[in-house]
CSV table of C-alpha atoms in Angstrom, one decimal:
chain,number,residue,atom,x,y,z
U,517,UNK,CA,99.2,90.3,86.6
U,518,UNK,CA,95.5,89.6,86.9
U,519,UNK,CA,96.0,88.6,90.5
U,520,UNK,CA,97.7,91.9,91.4
U,521,UNK,CA,95.2,94.0,89.5
U,522,UNK,CA,92.3,92.1,91.1
U,523,UNK,CA,93.8,92.6,94.6
U,524,UNK,CA,94.2,96.3,94.0
U,525,UNK,CA,90.6,96.6,92.8
U,526,UNK,CA,89.2,94.2,95.5
U,527,UNK,CA,87.9,91.8,92.8
U,528,UNK,CA,88.5,88.1,92.4
U,529,UNK,CA,90.9,87.4,89.4
U,530,UNK,CA,88.4,84.9,88.0
U,531,UNK,CA,85.7,87.5,88.5
U,532,UNK,CA,87.6,89.8,86.2
U,533,UNK,CA,87.7,87.2,83.5
U,534,UNK,CA,84.0,86.4,83.9
U,535,UNK,CA,83.1,90.1,83.7
U,536,UNK,CA,85.0,90.4,80.5
U,537,UNK,CA,83.8,87.1,78.9
U,538,UNK,CA,82.6,87.5,75.3
U,539,UNK,CA,79.2,85.8,74.9
U,540,UNK,CA,79.2,86.7,71.2
U,541,UNK,CA,81.7,87.3,68.5
U,542,UNK,CA,82.5,91.0,68.7
U,543,UNK,CA,83.0,91.2,64.9
U,544,UNK,CA,79.5,90.2,64.0
U,545,UNK,CA,77.4,89.7,67.1
U,546,UNK,CA,76.9,86.0,66.5
U,547,UNK,CA,76.8,83.5,69.4
U,548,UNK,CA,79.8,81.2,69.6
U,549,UNK,CA,79.0,77.7,68.2
U,550,UNK,CA,80.7,76.1,71.2
U,551,UNK,CA,82.3,77.9,74.2
U,552,UNK,CA,82.3,76.7,77.7
U,553,UNK,CA,85.0,78.9,79.2
U,554,UNK,CA,82.9,80.3,82.0
U,555,UNK,CA,81.8,76.8,83.1
U,556,UNK,CA,85.5,75.7,83.0
U,557,UNK,CA,86.6,78.6,85.2
U,558,UNK,CA,83.9,77.8,87.8
U,559,UNK,CA,84.4,74.0,87.7
U,560,UNK,CA,88.2,74.4,88.1
U,561,UNK,CA,87.8,76.9,90.9
U,562,UNK,CA,85.6,74.4,92.8
U,563,UNK,CA,88.0,71.6,92.2
U,564,UNK,CA,91.1,73.4,93.6
U,565,UNK,CA,89.3,75.3,96.4
U,566,UNK,CA,89.8,78.7,94.8
U,567,UNK,CA,87.3,80.4,97.3
U,568,UNK,CA,89.3,79.2,100.3
U,569,UNK,CA,92.6,80.7,99.2
U,570,UNK,CA,94.1,83.8,100.7
U,571,UNK,CA,93.7,86.4,97.9
U,572,UNK,CA,96.6,88.6,99.0
U,573,UNK,CA,99.7,88.2,96.7
U,574,UNK,CA,102.5,86.2,98.2
U,575,UNK,CA,100.4,85.4,101.3
U,576,UNK,CA,100.4,81.6,101.2
U,577,UNK,CA,103.3,79.3,102.0
U,578,UNK,CA,104.1,75.7,102.8
U,579,UNK,CA,107.3,74.7,104.7
U,580,UNK,CA,108.8,78.1,103.9
U,581,UNK,CA,108.0,78.0,100.2
U,582,UNK,CA,105.5,80.3,98.6
U,583,UNK,CA,102.4,78.6,97.2
U,584,UNK,CA,100.3,80.3,94.6
U,585,UNK,CA,97.0,79.6,92.9
U,586,UNK,CA,96.7,80.8,89.3
U,587,UNK,CA,94.7,80.3,86.2
U,588,UNK,CA,95.3,80.6,82.5
U,589,UNK,CA,93.4,80.0,79.4
U,590,UNK,CA,94.3,79.4,75.8
U,591,UNK,CA,92.6,78.9,72.5
U,592,UNK,CA,93.4,76.1,70.1
U,593,UNK,CA,94.6,77.5,66.8
U,594,UNK,CA,91.8,77.8,64.3
U,595,UNK,CA,92.1,78.5,60.6
U,596,UNK,CA,90.2,81.7,60.7
U,597,UNK,CA,90.8,84.9,58.7
U,598,UNK,CA,89.5,88.3,59.4
U,599,UNK,CA,87.1,89.5,56.7
U,600,UNK,CA,88.0,92.8,55.1
U,601,UNK,CA,85.9,94.8,52.8
């Protein structure tokens, strides 16, 4: 979905995630104790040649098979509760 949205907007899919990256905890404004997600996006993109791909959906193929570049991120479960007052 990010890829199609990005294509329609003329924005790189990773660029969308970088623009929406939270540098601080939105609940209290505190900086994260450890978070390297932006650096991971950039390093992974360099490793797979993200900037050389054709950004149009369904535009790349190899021997008649569609080839796609994608990205995903996940968070390891943390025992964290929302504070309520």
